[in-house]
Each structure stands twice: as C-alpha cells, then as structure tokens.
PDB file of C-alpha atoms in Angstrom:
ATOM      1  CA  MET A 103      89.556 114.796  73.557  1.00 55.00           C
ATOM      2  CA  GLU A 104      92.278 114.433  76.118  1.00 64.00           C
ATOM      3  CA  LYS A 105      91.724 115.132  79.790  1.00 64.00           C
ATOM      4  CA  PRO A 106      93.816 117.950  81.274  1.00 62.00           C
ATOM      5  CA  ARG A 107      96.951 116.671  82.866  1.00 60.00           C
ATOM      6  CA  LEU A 108      97.106 116.874  86.678  1.00 53.00           C
ATOM      7  CA  VAL A 109     100.075 118.698  88.047  1.00 48.00           C
ATOM      8  CA  LEU A 110     101.291 118.067  91.572  1.00 47.00           C
ATOM      9  CA  ARG A 111     102.914 121.016  93.299  1.00 49.00           C
ATOM     10  CA  ALA A 112     105.030 120.839  96.375  1.00 48.00           C
ATOM     11  CA  PRO A 113     104.074 123.175  99.179  1.00 50.00           C
ATOM     12  CA  ALA A 114     106.136 126.270  99.743  1.00 50.00           C
ATOM     13  CA  ALA A 115     109.206 125.422 101.804  1.00 52.00           C
ATOM     14  CA  ALA A 116     109.226 126.676 105.373  1.00 59.00           C
ATOM     15  CA  VAL A 117     112.137 128.890 106.332  1.00 59.00           C
ATOM     16  CA  VAL A 118     113.575 127.534 109.575  1.00 60.00           C
ATOM     17  CA  PRO A 119     115.680 130.065 111.518  1.00 60.00           C
ATOM     18  CA  ASP A 120     119.348 129.204 111.945  1.00 61.00           C
ATOM     19  CA  ASP A 121     119.173 129.390 115.777  1.00 59.00           C
ATOM     20  CA  VAL A 122     116.647 126.554 116.067  1.00 60.00           C
ATOM     21  CA  VAL A 123     118.264 123.851 118.156  1.00 59.00           C
ATOM     22  CA  THR A 124     116.201 120.814 117.085  1.00 67.00           C
ATOM     23  CA  PRO A 125     116.073 120.055 113.378  1.00 78.00           C
ATOM     24  CA  VAL A 126     112.592 120.280 111.835  1.00 86.00           C
ATOM     25  CA  PRO A 127     111.675 117.124 109.854  1.00 89.00           C
ATOM     26  CA  PRO A 128     110.225 117.921 106.379  1.00 92.00           C
ATOM     27  CA  VAL A 129     107.234 115.662 107.163  1.00 94.00           C
ATOM     28  CA  VAL A 130     106.057 118.254 109.763  1.00 95.00           C
ATOM     29  CA  THR A 131     106.178 121.218 107.369  1.00 93.00           C
ATOM     30  CA  THR A 132     104.524 119.106 104.607  1.00 94.00           C
ATOM     31  CA  ALA A 133     101.698 118.134 107.013  1.00 96.00           C
ATOM     32  CA  ILE A 134     101.021 121.741 107.947  1.00 95.00           C
ATOM     33  CA  ALA A 135     101.219 123.051 104.362  1.00 94.00           C
ATOM     34  CA  ARG A 136      98.931 120.300 103.003  1.00 95.00           C
ATOM     35  CA  LYS A 137      96.702 120.165 106.110  1.00 96.00           C
ATOM     36  CA  LEU A 138      97.268 116.444 106.632  1.00 96.00           C
ATOM     37  CA  CYS A 139      97.416 114.692 110.002  1.00 97.00           C
ATOM     38  CA  LEU A 140     100.566 113.242 111.476  1.00 97.00           C
ATOM     39  CA  GLN A 141     100.979 109.939 113.266  1.00 97.00           C
ATOM     40  CA  ALA A 142     103.551 110.056 116.042  1.00 96.00           C
ATOM     41  CA  THR A 143     104.650 108.806 119.414  1.00 96.00           C
ATOM     42  CA  TYR A 144     104.721 111.266 122.333  1.00 94.00           C
ATOM     43  CA  ASN A 145     105.609 110.201 125.873  1.00 92.00           C
ATOM     44  CA  LYS A 146     105.301 106.508 124.788  1.00 93.00           C
ATOM     45  CA  THR A 147     101.758 107.130 123.551  1.00 94.00           C
ATOM     46  CA  SER A 148     100.709 106.685 119.916  1.00 96.00           C
ATOM     47  CA  ILE A 149      98.876 109.806 118.736  1.00 96.00           C
ATOM     48  CA  ARG A 150      97.308 111.162 115.568  1.00 97.00           C
ATOM     49  CA  ILE A 151      97.492 114.963 115.467  1.00 97.00           C
ATOM     50  CA  ALA A 152      96.293 117.796 113.254  1.00 97.00           C
ATOM     51  CA  PRO A 153      99.315 120.197 113.252  1.00 97.00           C
ATOM     52  CA  HIS A 154      98.197 123.844 113.128  1.00 96.00           C
ATOM     53  CA  VAL A 155     101.355 125.892 113.693  1.00 96.00           C
ATOM     54  CA  LEU A 156     105.100 125.379 114.064  1.00 95.00           C
ATOM     55  CA  TYR A 157     106.929 128.101 116.001  1.00 94.00           C
ATOM     56  CA  THR A 158     109.903 128.521 118.240  1.00 92.00           C
ATOM     57  CA  ARG A 159     110.073 129.107 122.010  1.00 90.00           C
ATOM     58  CA  HIS A 160     113.547 129.586 123.498  1.00 88.00           C
ATOM     59  CA  ASP A 161     115.041 128.432 120.181  1.00 85.00           C
ATOM     60  CA  ASP A 162     113.218 125.062 120.381  1.00 91.00           C
ATOM     61  CA  PRO A 163     110.551 124.237 117.764  1.00 93.00           C
ATOM     62  CA  ILE A 164     107.076 123.814 119.217  1.00 94.00           C
ATOM     63  CA  LEU A 165     104.153 122.271 117.336  1.00 96.00           C
ATOM     64  CA  ASP A 166     100.643 123.313 118.348  1.00 96.00           C
ATOM     65  CA  ALA A 167      98.252 120.593 117.260  1.00 97.00           C
ATOM     66  CA  VAL A 168      94.888 119.005 117.984  1.00 96.00           C
ATOM     67  CA  VAL A 169      95.051 115.414 119.235  1.00 96.00           C
ATOM     68  CA  LEU A 170      92.518 113.362 117.253  1.00 96.00           C
ATOM     69  CA  GLU A 171      93.534 109.931 118.579  1.00 96.00           C
ATOM     70  CA  ARG A 172      95.447 108.603 121.559  1.00 95.00           C
ATOM     71  CA  ASP A 173      96.367 104.896 121.367  1.00 94.00           C
ATOM     72  CA  GLY A 174      93.661 104.403 118.751  1.00 91.00           C
ATOM     73  CA  ALA A 175      90.807 106.067 120.741  1.00 94.00           C
ATOM     74  CA  ARG A 176      89.348 109.557 120.470  1.00 95.00           C
ATOM     75  CA  PRO A 177      90.212 111.772 123.443  1.00 93.00           C
ATOM     76  CA  LYS A 178      87.346 112.848 125.665  1.00 93.00           C
ATOM     77  CA  LEU A 179      88.143 116.509 125.004  1.00 91.00           C
ATOM     78  CA  ILE A 180      89.337 117.780 121.623  1.00 90.00           C
ATOM     79  CA  LYS A 181      91.691 120.721 122.255  1.00 91.00           C
ATOM     80  CA  LEU A 182      94.832 122.380 120.992  1.00 93.00           C
ATOM     81  CA  GLY A 183      98.000 121.183 122.675  1.00 94.00           C
ATOM     82  CA  ALA A 184     101.662 122.260 122.455  1.00 95.00           C
ATOM     83  CA  PHE A 185     104.278 119.613 121.712  1.00 96.00           C
ATOM     84  CA  ARG A 186     108.044 120.022 121.772  1.00 94.00           C
ATOM     85  CA  LEU A 187     109.245 118.722 118.465  1.00 93.00           C
ATOM     86  CA  SER A 188     112.132 116.923 120.176  1.00 91.00           C
ATOM     87  CA  GLY A 189     109.530 114.802 122.062  1.00 93.00           C
ATOM     88  CA  LEU A 190     107.683 113.603 118.944  1.00 95.00           C
ATOM     89  CA  THR A 191     109.129 110.410 117.553  1.00 94.00           C
ATOM     90  CA  ASP A 192     108.104 107.987 114.770  1.00 95.00           C
ATOM     91  CA  LEU A 193     106.639 110.851 112.798  1.00 95.00           C
ATOM     92  CA  ALA A 194     104.666 109.789 109.708  1.00 96.00           C
ATOM     93  CA  LEU A 195     102.395 111.669 107.307  1.00 95.00           C
ATOM     94  CA  THR A 196      98.849 110.275 107.028  1.00 95.00           C
ATOM     95  CA  SER A 197      96.235 110.685 104.316  1.00 94.00           C
ATOM     96  CA  PHE A 198      93.729 112.171 106.782  1.00 95.00           C
ATOM     97  CA  PRO A 199      93.000 115.842 106.005  1.00 96.00           C
ATOM     98  CA  PHE A 200      92.034 118.340 108.670  1.00 95.00           C
ATOM     99  CA  THR A 201      90.524 121.841 108.993  1.00 94.00           C
ATOM    100  CA  ARG A 202      91.724 124.377 111.486  1.00 93.00           C
ATOM    101  CA  HIS A 203      90.099 123.968 114.906  1.00 91.00           C
ATOM    102  CA  PRO A 204      87.650 126.788 115.765  1.00 90.00           C
ATOM    103  CA  ALA A 205      89.534 127.486 119.012  1.00 86.00           C
ATOM    104  CA  PHE A 206      92.818 128.044 117.184  1.00 92.00           C
ATOM    105  CA  ASP A 207      93.863 131.709 117.506  1.00 93.00           C
ATOM    106  CA  ALA A 208      96.317 132.645 114.775  1.00 92.00           C
ATOM    107  CA  ASP A 209      96.876 135.997 116.514  1.00 93.00           C
ATOM    108  CA  ASN A 210      98.041 134.431 119.776  1.00 91.00           C
ATOM    109  CA  PRO A 211     100.899 136.533 121.230  1.00 92.00           C
ATOM    110  CA  ALA A 212     102.946 133.340 121.718  1.00 88.00           C
ATOM    111  CA  TYR A 213     103.321 133.179 117.936  1.00 91.00           C
ATOM    112  CA  ALA A 214     104.527 136.760 117.517  1.00 88.00           C
ATOM    113  CA  ASP A 215     107.683 136.789 115.383  1.00 87.00           C
ATOM    114  CA  THR A 216     108.323 133.105 116.020  1.00 91.00           C
ATOM    115  CA  VAL A 217     106.143 131.321 113.490  1.00 93.00           C
ATOM    116  CA  ILE A 218     107.945 128.988 111.094  1.00 92.00           C
ATOM    117  CA  LEU A 219     104.725 127.721 109.352  1.00 93.00           C
ATOM    118  CA  MET A 220     100.999 127.982 110.012  1.00 94.00           C
ATOM    119  CA  ALA A 221      98.076 126.098 108.509  1.00 93.00           C
ATOM    120  CA  THR A 222      95.869 128.268 106.352  1.00 90.00           C
ATOM    121  CA  PRO A 223      92.219 128.818 107.318  1.00 86.00           C
ATOM    122  CA  GLY A 224      89.587 126.499 105.986  1.00 71.00           C
TER     123      GLY A 224
END
C-alpha cells in the first residue's frame, strides 16, 4: 500500500498597499505566515526574531517581533519590539518555528486598518 503523497502549499500572499514606501521582501511575509523565525541585522547587531505582525505607520512598513537572540545570546528580557523594515538587513528565513508571545495584543489600536499580515494564534 502506498503512503499518501505530501503536498506543500504556499502561504496566502499578503496584500501590500500601493502607498507603502519600502518594499516588503517575500521572506518576511513567508516567515509570518509559516510562523518561522527570521535572522537579520539591525543597527549592526545580528538578531533572530519571531515576527508577529507586519503593518504600516506613516506609509512605512513596521514589523513587530520578539527578539530571541542578539549576537548569538538570549536577551535578558523577552519582549515585543517594533522594527522599521528599512532598518532590517541580511534577512533570512530560519527553520526555527515560534508561537505567538503571550503579551502580543492582536487588538492593539496601532494595528487598526494598517495590518498587512499577522501571525495566527497558537
């Protein structure tokens, strides 16, 4: 008897508004949709982040994410931070999955009508 064939499905594409100034790399939307961490450089510091939501503020894309590593070490305090997408360089998708941080508030007024993509609960 044959095993059922595995089918890989791409995550739903995020709709990026036309007025967004900085282009959104597909690796960011893939990481949010699949709940995988990103490796990046921010302010000359290597970081691994768990991206929770991508939204716009003043037509610039902002990524709210939890920093899991800074220069290879765990931060003293695990918290949600806001990153301008234009400041994140060397973006790479990792194989590390994440779950939404308990402090993440999907109903935050900052996200009202500006969300491009948000990680699902769980």
